[in-house]
Coordinates of C-alpha atoms and ligand atoms in Angstrom, one line a residue:
M1 CA -44.5 -14.3 -15.7
T2 CA -42.3 -16.2 -17.8
M3 CA -40.1 -15.3 -20.5
T4 CA -38.7 -17.6 -23.3
L5 CA -35.9 -16.6 -25.3
D6 CA -36.2 -14.8 -28.8
Y7 CA -33.4 -15.3 -30.9
N8 CA -35.7 -13.7 -33.6
A9 CA -34.7 -10.3 -31.5
I10 CA -32.0 -11.1 -30.1
K11 CA -30.5 -11.7 -34.0
S12 CA -31.9 -8.5 -35.4
N13 CA -30.8 -6.0 -32.6
I14 CA -27.3 -7.3 -32.0
I15 CA -24.8 -4.4 -32.2
P16 CA -21.9 -5.3 -34.4
H17 CA -18.2 -4.9 -33.5
K18 CA -17.2 -1.5 -34.0
V19 CA -13.5 -2.2 -35.3
E20 CA -13.9 -5.3 -37.4
G21 CA -11.0 -8.0 -35.9
T22 CA -11.4 -6.7 -32.6
K23 CA -10.7 -9.8 -30.1
Y24 CA -12.6 -9.6 -26.9
A25 CA -11.3 -11.9 -23.7
Y26 CA -12.9 -12.1 -20.3
G27 CA -10.1 -11.4 -18.3
T28 CA -9.0 -11.3 -14.2
A29 CA -11.6 -8.2 -14.2
G30 CA -14.3 -9.2 -17.1
F31 CA -13.8 -7.0 -20.6
R32 CA -11.8 -4.1 -20.3
T33 CA -10.4 -2.0 -22.9
K34 CA -11.1 1.4 -24.9
A35 CA -14.6 2.3 -24.2
E36 CA -15.6 3.1 -27.6
L37 CA -14.5 -0.8 -28.5
L38 CA -17.1 -2.0 -26.1
D39 CA -20.9 -1.5 -27.0
S40 CA -21.2 -4.6 -28.9
V41 CA -19.7 -6.3 -26.0
M42 CA -22.2 -4.5 -23.4
Y43 CA -25.2 -5.7 -25.3
K44 CA -23.7 -9.2 -25.2
V45 CA -23.1 -9.5 -21.4
G46 CA -26.8 -8.4 -21.2
I47 CA -27.7 -11.1 -22.7
L48 CA -24.6 -13.4 -20.5
A49 CA -26.4 -11.6 -17.3
T50 CA -30.0 -13.4 -18.4
L51 CA -29.3 -16.5 -19.2
R52 CA -27.0 -17.0 -16.0
S53 CA -30.0 -15.9 -13.5
K54 CA -32.3 -18.5 -15.8
K55 CA -29.5 -21.1 -14.9
L56 CA -29.9 -19.8 -11.0
N57 CA -33.4 -20.0 -11.0
G58 CA -33.8 -16.5 -11.0
A59 CA -31.3 -15.4 -9.2
T60 CA -30.2 -11.6 -9.4
I61 CA -27.1 -11.2 -11.4
G62 CA -25.1 -8.2 -11.1
V63 CA -23.3 -6.4 -13.5
M64 CA -21.1 -3.6 -13.2
I65 CA -19.8 -1.4 -16.0
T66 CA -16.1 0.2 -14.9
A67 CA -12.6 -0.1 -15.7
S68 CA -11.5 0.6 -12.4
H69 CA -8.0 2.5 -12.3
N70 CA -7.7 2.7 -16.4
P71 CA -7.3 5.5 -17.6
E72 CA -10.4 7.6 -18.6
E73 CA -10.7 6.6 -21.9
D74 CA -11.4 2.9 -21.1
N75 CA -14.2 1.5 -19.6
G76 CA -15.0 -2.1 -19.3
V77 CA -17.6 -4.6 -17.7
K78 CA -18.2 -7.6 -15.4
L79 CA -20.6 -10.1 -13.9
V80 CA -21.6 -10.4 -10.2
D81 CA -23.0 -14.0 -9.2
P82 CA -25.9 -14.2 -6.4
R83 CA -23.7 -14.1 -3.1
G84 CA -21.7 -10.9 -4.4
E85 CA -18.8 -12.7 -5.6
M86 CA -17.3 -12.7 -9.1
L87 CA -18.9 -14.6 -12.5
E88 CA -18.0 -18.6 -11.6
Q89 CA -14.5 -18.9 -13.7
S90 CA -16.4 -21.8 -16.0
W91 CA -18.5 -18.7 -17.4
E92 CA -15.4 -16.5 -18.3
S93 CA -14.9 -18.5 -21.5
Y94 CA -19.3 -18.4 -22.1
A95 CA -18.9 -14.6 -21.9
T96 CA -15.6 -14.1 -24.0
K97 CA -17.2 -16.4 -27.0
L98 CA -20.5 -13.7 -26.7
A99 CA -18.4 -11.2 -27.2
N100 CA -17.0 -12.2 -30.0
A101 CA -19.6 -13.3 -31.9
N102 CA -20.3 -11.2 -34.5
D103 CA -23.0 -11.7 -36.5
G104 CA -27.3 -13.1 -35.6
D105 CA -26.3 -16.7 -36.4
S106 CA -23.4 -17.5 -34.8
L107 CA -24.4 -15.3 -31.5
A108 CA -27.9 -17.4 -31.5
E109 CA -25.5 -20.5 -31.7
A110 CA -22.7 -19.1 -29.1
I111 CA -26.1 -19.1 -27.1
D112 CA -27.9 -22.0 -27.6
Q113 CA -24.5 -23.8 -26.5
I114 CA -24.7 -22.5 -23.1
V115 CA -28.4 -23.3 -22.7
T116 CA -27.1 -27.1 -24.2
A117 CA -24.6 -27.8 -21.7
H118 CA -26.4 -26.4 -18.8
E119 CA -29.8 -27.8 -19.3
I120 CA -30.9 -23.8 -19.1
N121 CA -34.8 -23.3 -18.6
V122 CA -35.5 -20.7 -21.1
E123 CA -38.9 -20.3 -19.6
A124 CA -37.3 -19.4 -16.1
R125 CA -37.5 -15.8 -15.1
A126 CA -34.5 -14.2 -15.1
A127 CA -33.3 -10.7 -12.9
V128 CA -30.3 -8.5 -13.6
I129 CA -29.4 -5.3 -11.8
Y130 CA -26.5 -3.4 -13.3
A131 CA -24.4 0.2 -12.4
Y132 CA -21.7 2.2 -13.5
D133 CA -18.9 4.6 -12.5
T134 CA -18.2 8.3 -13.4
R135 CA -16.6 7.5 -16.9
P136 CA -17.8 10.0 -19.5
S137 CA -18.1 7.1 -21.6
C138 CA -21.0 4.9 -19.4
P139 CA -24.4 6.4 -20.3
E140 CA -24.2 5.2 -23.8
L141 CA -22.7 1.7 -23.0
V142 CA -25.4 1.3 -20.4
K143 CA -28.2 1.9 -23.5
C144 CA -26.0 -1.1 -25.4
L145 CA -26.6 -2.9 -21.5
E146 CA -29.9 -2.3 -21.5
Q147 CA -30.6 -3.6 -24.9
G148 CA -28.8 -6.6 -24.6
L149 CA -31.1 -6.9 -21.2
T150 CA -34.2 -6.5 -23.1
V151 CA -33.9 -8.8 -25.8
S152 CA -33.1 -11.6 -23.6
G153 CA -36.2 -10.5 -21.6
A154 CA -34.8 -10.2 -18.0
E155 CA -36.7 -8.1 -15.0
A156 CA -33.9 -5.6 -15.3
T157 CA -33.2 -3.1 -12.5
G158 CA -30.9 0.3 -12.8
F159 CA -29.1 1.2 -9.6
G160 CA -27.6 4.3 -11.6
L161 CA -23.7 5.4 -10.3
K162 CA -22.5 2.7 -7.6
T163 CA -19.2 1.8 -6.4
T164 CA -18.2 -1.9 -7.4
P165 CA -18.7 -2.8 -4.2
M166 CA -22.0 -1.4 -3.8
L167 CA -22.9 -3.1 -5.9
H168 CA -21.5 -6.8 -5.1
Y169 CA -23.7 -5.4 -1.5
L170 CA -27.0 -4.5 -3.4
V171 CA -26.6 -8.8 -5.4
R172 CA -26.2 -10.2 -2.2
C173 CA -28.9 -8.5 -0.1
I174 CA -31.1 -8.8 -2.5
N175 CA -31.0 -12.8 -3.5
S176 CA -30.5 -13.2 0.8
A177 CA -33.3 -11.1 1.5
G178 CA -36.0 -12.8 3.8
T179 CA -33.2 -16.1 4.9
S180 CA -31.5 -16.3 7.9
D181 CA -28.3 -14.7 6.4
A182 CA -30.4 -11.6 5.1
Y183 CA -27.4 -9.1 4.4
G184 CA -28.6 -6.2 4.7
E185 CA -31.2 -3.2 3.4
P186 CA -30.9 -3.6 -0.7
T187 CA -30.6 -0.1 -1.3
E188 CA -27.9 2.5 -0.9
E189 CA -29.4 4.3 1.9
G190 CA -29.0 0.6 3.6
Y191 CA -25.6 0.1 2.4
Y192 CA -24.5 3.7 4.6
K193 CA -26.5 2.9 7.3
K194 CA -25.4 -0.7 8.0
L195 CA -21.8 0.6 7.9
S196 CA -22.1 4.0 10.0
E197 CA -24.0 2.2 12.6
A198 CA -21.7 -0.8 12.7
F199 CA -18.4 1.1 13.0
K200 CA -19.9 3.7 15.7
V201 CA -20.4 0.6 17.9
A202 CA -17.1 -0.5 16.8
V203 CA -15.4 2.8 18.0
S204 CA -18.0 3.3 20.7
G205 CA -16.4 4.8 24.0
K206 CA -12.8 5.9 22.4
P207 CA -11.2 8.9 22.0
R208 CA -12.0 10.6 17.9
L209 CA -8.4 9.9 15.7
S210 CA -7.5 13.2 13.9
T211 CA -8.6 14.3 10.5
L212 CA -8.5 11.3 7.9
H213 CA -7.6 12.9 4.0
V214 CA -9.1 10.8 1.1
D215 CA -7.7 11.1 -2.4
C216 CA -10.9 9.5 -4.1
A217 CA -9.3 9.6 -7.6
N218 CA -12.1 11.8 -8.9
G219 CA -13.9 8.7 -9.5
V220 CA -17.4 7.5 -8.0
G221 CA -15.5 7.0 -4.4
A222 CA -15.9 10.6 -4.1
P223 CA -19.8 11.5 -4.1
K224 CA -20.7 8.0 -2.1
L225 CA -17.9 9.1 0.4
A226 CA -19.3 12.2 0.9
E227 CA -22.6 11.0 1.0
F228 CA -21.6 8.2 3.6
A229 CA -20.1 10.9 5.8
K230 CA -23.3 12.4 6.1
H231 CA -24.5 9.9 8.3
L232 CA -21.8 9.8 10.8
P233 CA -21.1 13.1 12.9
E234 CA -17.7 14.7 12.5
D235 CA -16.9 13.7 16.0
V236 CA -17.3 9.7 15.1
L237 CA -15.2 10.3 12.2
S238 CA -13.5 13.2 10.8
L239 CA -13.3 13.1 7.0
K240 CA -11.4 15.1 4.4
I241 CA -11.7 14.5 0.7
I242 CA -9.4 15.6 -1.8
N243 CA -9.6 14.2 -5.7
D244 CA -13.3 15.0 -5.8
D245 CA -13.8 16.5 -9.4
T246 CA -15.9 13.8 -11.4
H247 CA -16.8 16.6 -14.0
T248 CA -13.8 17.2 -15.8
Q249 CA -12.7 15.4 -18.7
G250 CA -9.1 13.5 -18.2
K251 CA -9.0 14.0 -14.1
L252 CA -10.0 10.3 -13.2
N253 CA -7.4 8.3 -11.5
K254 CA -5.5 11.0 -13.1
D255 CA -1.9 11.0 -11.2
C256 CA -4.2 10.3 -8.3
G257 CA -6.1 7.4 -6.4
A258 CA -4.8 3.7 -5.0
D259 CA -2.6 2.4 -8.4
F260 CA -0.7 5.2 -8.2
V261 CA 0.0 5.7 -5.0
K262 CA 1.0 2.2 -4.5
T263 CA 3.3 1.9 -8.0
R264 CA 4.6 5.5 -7.5
Q265 CA 5.3 5.2 -3.9
Q266 CA 4.2 8.9 -3.5
A267 CA 1.7 11.0 -2.4
P268 CA -1.2 12.1 -5.3
L269 CA -1.6 15.4 -7.3
G270 CA -3.6 17.2 -4.6
S271 CA -2.3 16.2 -1.3
E272 CA -0.5 18.3 0.9
I273 CA 0.8 16.0 3.3
A274 CA 2.9 16.6 6.1
P275 CA 4.1 14.7 9.4
G276 CA 1.2 13.6 11.1
D277 CA -1.4 13.5 9.0
R278 CA -3.0 10.5 8.3
Y279 CA -3.8 9.8 4.6
C280 CA -5.9 6.9 1.9
S281 CA -6.2 6.8 -1.9
Y282 CA -9.0 4.8 -3.2
D283 CA -9.1 3.8 -6.8
G284 CA -11.5 5.1 -9.9
D285 CA -14.6 2.7 -8.7
A286 CA -13.5 2.5 -4.7
D287 CA -12.8 -1.1 -4.6
R288 CA -9.5 -0.9 -3.5
I289 CA -7.3 1.5 -1.0
V290 CA -4.0 2.2 0.4
F291 CA -3.0 4.3 3.2
Y292 CA 0.3 6.5 3.9
Y293 CA 1.9 9.0 5.7
V294 CA 4.9 11.1 5.7
D295 CA 7.8 9.9 8.6
S296 CA 9.2 13.6 10.7
N297 CA 11.8 13.5 8.2
N298 CA 9.7 13.7 5.2
V299 CA 10.3 10.8 4.1
F300 CA 7.2 8.8 2.1
K301 CA 5.6 6.0 3.4
L302 CA 3.0 3.6 2.4
L303 CA 0.7 1.4 4.0
D304 CA -0.3 -1.0 1.3
G305 CA -2.7 -3.8 1.4
D306 CA 0.1 -6.0 3.3
K307 CA -0.1 -3.9 5.7
I308 CA -3.7 -3.7 6.6
A309 CA -4.0 -7.2 6.0
G310 CA -1.5 -7.6 9.0
L311 CA -2.9 -5.0 10.8
A312 CA -6.7 -6.8 10.5
A313 CA -5.5 -10.2 11.9
M314 CA -3.6 -9.0 14.2
F315 CA -6.7 -6.9 15.4
I316 CA -9.4 -9.4 14.6
M317 CA -6.9 -12.8 16.5
E318 CA -7.0 -10.5 19.6
L319 CA -10.8 -10.1 19.4
V320 CA -11.3 -13.4 19.2
Q321 CA -9.3 -14.5 21.8
D322 CA -10.0 -11.8 24.3
A323 CA -14.3 -12.8 23.6
G324 CA -13.4 -16.6 24.3
I325 CA -14.0 -17.8 21.5
D326 CA -10.7 -18.9 19.7
T327 CA -12.2 -22.2 18.6
L328 CA -12.4 -19.9 15.8
K329 CA -9.6 -20.0 12.9
V330 CA -8.7 -17.0 11.2
G331 CA -6.4 -17.2 8.4
V332 CA -4.4 -15.1 6.2
V333 CA -4.3 -14.9 2.1
Q334 CA -1.8 -13.6 0.2
T335 CA -0.3 -13.4 -3.6
A336 CA 3.0 -13.8 -4.8
Y337 CA 3.2 -10.0 -4.8
A338 CA 3.1 -9.9 -0.7
N339 CA 6.3 -8.4 0.5
G340 CA 8.3 -11.3 1.9
S341 CA 8.5 -9.6 5.2
S342 CA 4.6 -9.6 5.7
T343 CA 4.8 -13.2 5.2
N344 CA 7.1 -13.6 7.4
Y345 CA 5.4 -11.0 9.9
L346 CA 2.5 -13.2 9.7
T347 CA 3.7 -16.6 9.9
N348 CA 6.3 -15.7 12.8
V349 CA 4.9 -13.0 14.7
L350 CA 1.4 -13.5 14.2
K351 CA 1.9 -17.2 14.3
V352 CA -1.1 -16.9 11.7
P353 CA -1.6 -19.8 8.9
V354 CA -1.1 -17.6 5.5
S355 CA -1.9 -19.4 2.0
C356 CA -0.5 -17.9 -1.1
V357 CA -3.1 -18.1 -4.8
P358 CA -2.6 -16.8 -7.8
T359 CA -3.0 -13.0 -8.7
G360 CA -7.0 -12.1 -9.4
V361 CA -9.7 -11.5 -6.8
K362 CA -11.1 -14.4 -7.2
H363 CA -8.4 -16.8 -6.2
L364 CA -8.1 -15.2 -3.1
H365 CA -12.2 -14.5 -2.0
H366 CA -12.3 -18.7 -2.7
E367 CA -8.9 -19.6 -0.8
A368 CA -10.4 -17.3 2.3
E369 CA -13.7 -19.3 2.4
K370 CA -11.6 -22.4 3.8
Y371 CA -11.1 -20.7 6.9
D372 CA -13.4 -19.3 9.7
I373 CA -11.9 -16.4 9.0
G374 CA -10.1 -15.4 6.3
V375 CA -8.6 -12.4 5.9
Y376 CA -6.9 -11.7 2.0
F377 CA -5.9 -8.8 0.4
E378 CA -3.7 -8.5 -2.2
A379 CA -0.4 -5.6 -2.0
N380 CA -2.0 -3.6 -4.6
G381 CA -5.4 -3.0 -1.6
H382 CA -7.8 -5.0 -2.9
G383 CA -8.9 -7.4 -0.3
T384 CA -11.7 -7.7 2.7
V385 CA -12.7 -10.0 5.2
L386 CA -14.7 -13.7 5.2
F387 CA -16.4 -15.0 8.3
S388 CA -17.8 -18.0 7.6
P389 CA -21.6 -18.8 8.4
E390 CA -20.5 -20.9 11.2
A391 CA -18.3 -18.3 12.9
L392 CA -20.4 -15.6 12.4
N393 CA -23.3 -17.6 14.3
T394 CA -20.8 -18.6 16.9
I395 CA -20.1 -14.8 17.2
K396 CA -23.7 -14.3 17.3
T397 CA -24.7 -16.6 20.0
A398 CA -21.3 -16.4 21.9
E399 CA -21.8 -15.6 25.9
A400 CA -19.8 -13.6 27.8
K401 CA -18.1 -15.0 30.9
T402 CA -16.5 -11.7 32.1
P403 CA -18.1 -7.7 30.8
A404 CA -15.1 -7.3 29.4
Q405 CA -15.7 -10.5 27.1
Q406 CA -19.2 -9.0 26.6
Q407 CA -17.5 -6.0 25.2
S408 CA -15.2 -8.1 23.0
I409 CA -18.2 -10.0 21.3
Q410 CA -20.0 -6.4 20.8
Q411 CA -17.2 -5.5 18.8
L412 CA -16.3 -8.8 16.8
Q413 CA -20.5 -8.8 15.6
A414 CA -19.7 -4.8 14.7
V415 CA -16.8 -5.1 12.8
T416 CA -18.3 -8.3 10.6
D417 CA -20.8 -5.6 9.5
V418 CA -17.9 -2.4 9.2
I419 CA -16.3 -5.3 6.8
N420 CA -17.7 -5.5 3.2
Q421 CA -18.2 -9.2 2.8
T422 CA -19.0 -10.0 -0.6
V423 CA -15.9 -8.2 -2.4
G424 CA -12.7 -5.8 -1.1
D425 CA -14.4 -2.0 -1.0
A426 CA -12.8 1.0 0.0
I427 CA -15.3 2.4 2.4
S428 CA -15.6 -0.6 3.9
D429 CA -11.6 -1.5 4.6
M430 CA -11.0 2.8 5.4
L431 CA -13.6 2.0 8.3
L432 CA -12.3 -1.1 9.4
V433 CA -8.9 0.7 9.6
E434 CA -10.3 3.6 11.2
T435 CA -11.5 1.1 14.0
I436 CA -8.5 -0.3 14.8
L437 CA -6.4 2.7 14.6
T438 CA -9.2 4.4 16.9
N439 CA -9.2 1.1 19.1
R440 CA -5.3 1.3 19.7
E441 CA -4.6 5.0 19.7
W442 CA -2.3 4.5 17.1
S443 CA -0.9 6.5 14.6
P444 CA -0.1 5.0 10.9
E445 CA 3.8 5.2 12.2
E446 CA 2.3 2.9 14.7
W447 CA 0.7 0.9 12.6
D448 CA 3.6 0.5 10.3
Q449 CA 6.0 -0.9 13.7
A450 CA 4.5 -4.3 12.9
Y451 CA 7.4 -4.8 10.3
T452 CA 10.0 -3.3 7.8
D453 CA 9.2 -3.8 4.0
L454 CA 11.8 -5.3 1.7
P455 CA 12.8 -3.3 -1.1
N456 CA 10.7 -4.0 -4.1
R457 CA 10.5 -3.8 -7.6
L458 CA 7.9 -4.1 -10.9
V459 CA 9.4 -4.2 -14.2
K460 CA 6.8 -4.6 -17.3
V461 CA 8.4 -6.8 -20.2
V462 CA 7.2 -6.8 -23.9
V463 CA 7.7 -10.0 -25.6
A464 CA 6.8 -11.6 -28.5
D465 CA 4.2 -13.8 -26.9
R466 CA 3.2 -13.6 -23.3
T467 CA 1.6 -16.5 -23.7
I468 CA 4.4 -19.2 -23.8
F469 CA 4.9 -18.2 -19.7
K470 CA 3.5 -20.9 -17.7
T471 CA 3.6 -20.7 -13.8
T472 CA 3.2 -23.2 -11.1
N473 CA 3.1 -22.6 -7.4
A474 CA 0.7 -19.8 -7.3
E475 CA 2.9 -18.3 -10.0
R476 CA 5.7 -18.3 -7.6
E477 CA 7.8 -20.1 -10.4
L478 CA 8.0 -20.6 -13.8
V479 CA 7.3 -23.7 -15.8
E480 CA 7.4 -22.4 -19.5
P481 CA 10.2 -21.6 -21.0
E482 CA 12.1 -24.5 -20.1
G483 CA 15.1 -23.9 -18.0
L484 CA 14.3 -20.0 -17.6
Q485 CA 13.2 -20.9 -14.0
E486 CA 16.7 -22.4 -13.0
K487 CA 18.7 -19.1 -14.7
I488 CA 16.2 -16.5 -12.4
N489 CA 17.0 -19.4 -9.5
E490 CA 21.1 -18.8 -10.2
H491 CA 21.0 -15.0 -10.0
V492 CA 18.1 -14.9 -6.9
A493 CA 20.8 -16.8 -4.9
K494 CA 23.3 -14.3 -4.7
Y495 CA 21.7 -11.5 -3.2
S496 CA 20.7 -11.2 0.4
Q497 CA 17.2 -12.0 0.9
G498 CA 16.6 -12.2 -2.7
R499 CA 13.1 -13.4 -4.0
S500 CA 12.1 -12.8 -7.9
F501 CA 8.9 -14.4 -9.8
V502 CA 7.8 -14.2 -13.6
R503 CA 4.5 -14.3 -14.8
A504 CA 2.4 -13.3 -17.7
S505 CA 0.1 -10.4 -17.3
G506 CA -4.0 -10.8 -16.9
T507 CA -4.6 -7.1 -17.7
E508 CA -2.1 -6.2 -20.2
D509 CA -0.1 -7.6 -22.9
A510 CA 3.2 -8.1 -21.1
V511 CA 4.6 -10.0 -18.9
R512 CA 5.7 -8.6 -15.2
V513 CA 8.6 -9.9 -13.5
Y514 CA 9.0 -8.7 -9.7
A515 CA 12.1 -8.7 -7.2
E516 CA 12.8 -7.8 -3.3
A517 CA 15.7 -8.4 -1.6
A518 CA 17.5 -7.1 1.9
T519 CA 18.5 -3.4 0.2
R520 CA 17.9 -1.1 -2.5
S521 CA 20.4 -1.6 -5.0
E522 CA 20.6 -5.4 -4.8
C523 CA 16.5 -5.7 -5.0
D524 CA 17.1 -3.0 -8.2
E525 CA 19.9 -5.1 -9.5
L526 CA 17.9 -8.0 -9.0
A527 CA 14.9 -7.1 -11.0
Y528 CA 17.3 -5.8 -13.8
K529 CA 19.4 -9.4 -14.0
V530 CA 15.8 -11.2 -14.5
S531 CA 14.2 -8.5 -16.8
L532 CA 17.0 -8.8 -19.4
L533 CA 16.9 -12.9 -18.7
V534 CA 13.4 -12.5 -19.7
Y535 CA 13.9 -10.5 -22.7
N536 CA 16.6 -11.7 -24.0
E537 CA 15.7 -15.8 -23.6
A538 CA 12.6 -15.6 -24.5
G539 CA 11.0 -12.6 -27.1
G540 CA 11.8 -9.6 -25.6
V541 CA 10.6 -6.6 -28.1
G542 CA 11.5 -2.7 -28.5
K543 CA 14.2 -1.4 -26.1
P544 CA 15.8 -3.9 -23.4
P545 CA 15.4 -3.3 -20.4
M546 CA 17.9 -0.7 -18.5
M547 CA 18.6 -0.9 -14.8
P548 CA 16.9 2.2 -13.2
Ligands
16G1 C1 -6.8 -7.1 -11.6 C2 -7.7 -7.4 -10.6 C3 -6.7 -7.4 -9.6 C4 -5.0 -7.9 -10.0 C5 -4.8 -7.2 -11.2 C6 -3.2 -7.7 -11.6 C7 -10.0 -8.2 -9.8 C8 -11.5 -7.3 -9.7 N1 -9.4 -7.6 -10.2 O1 -7.9 -6.0 -11.7 O2 -7.3 -8.3 -8.3 O3 -4.8 -7.8 -8.8 O4 -5.9 -7.6 -12.4 O5 -2.9 -7.5 -13.0 O6 -9.6 -8.8 -9.3 P1 -1.8 -7.6 -13.9 O7 -2.8 -9.8 -14.1 O8 -1.9 -7.2 -14.6 O9 -1.5 -7.8 -13.2
MG2 MG1 -10.9 -1.2 -8.8

């Protein structure tokens, strides 16, 4: 069946902006703002997904409606490319242009520009799948998206309530079906089966760990994890889910979830954490995870994305070695927010190559693809491990010389299936960590011993115009405002193991200041000095920063 673009239908069904003059931008993680402002955006995203699919000869494109860890009144939407990765960056500006077109003619014009620039065959078929999280605003927004998909002539399939990583998985499965790298069965059930079967193999023969407590942020992770758990007997993985109320209004991400735990460095509401317990928290769409515990003195200890990266790199490097295929090169990708101690551990203890890239999953993902096995994690808990097609083939065809080698090969194979290689996935990353802890027979304390985090602090400074902040060197240095970096350097030099950098946020109208140093008081002082510098020299707005 071929479909042409019906411009008349597109124009006459346009959903206008609710608030005249709203400016939309496709940012680091798609469009994200107050849900009530998004109906018009959904319509345009439907059209864009259709165009993207037509451009890629009918490959299936994904659309996910979620605002992750944001408060419940927000929502958002992002596109997923055919291999399950984020929308190609060069298309982000088209998304922005379409979203801001507020009448039929300017919308048609924006569409025409894309069609011309990419020589899109408007007769080509288009296939789009979509899903959404538990936000109360989703059903309304789904209707607007469907309207956009219908007028643009896509073959659209709604997958209902899903976690973000499940949608990425489904897109990859559909597009790879019947090829030599078929990713899996394109159903929710298929996702559960793939992960649970692989996990069983990965932990076979080892004693089960104690119960893992999972804070699901009162989001979509809760019903999905409960469903997943049915595929694993209690004697393989024992889970206790907390914060699973997806029905009471106002509870999503409220005082719980990965973002809360990471930024506040404290256990979520609803937990009764005690020494000896092992906890983790997902975010609202279940694509991030952090672990934590309290030590024997009841001191809260966070095991964030950096700790997960270190654990995963260590385990995979050893497996590759034990399997006799250490021709495969492992690398780790971090951002400037990675704790200095973690970078030091990776570089000097594990001796693994580390690259640093700008914030945002798309940057990490692409850099990780440069390695045979690329481990990438943001400190905030978003990350995964990518195996190149060659690496997967090497693992699949490796011939063992000893039974021990055989076991390592089998385990490595299972690990590749436990890991969601399309995007960071809280359920899958949780299973990876549990696999490693089970095999090492480690408690969280033992995992935590790899290195001690340097005290760090993240401060938000509101300025008149954050776009004047231009960075280089993976956001670690400012180029503009001119001269500011030199002044930051002067402060940093005064503190033992001091490090600080400044960048404009991609998701909020503010500038972020990060600082770390050898002691808590030095770190706090450095964060304060640099924040004040930014406030004074670059148009600070509102109250000046204060010493914490
Ligand atoms: C987005 C990014 C996340 C990043 C964060 C930084 C994706 C899917 N998400 O949530 O990776 O850490 O933005 O926010 O890419 P910031 O620019 O406001 O500091
Ligand atoms: Mg998220």
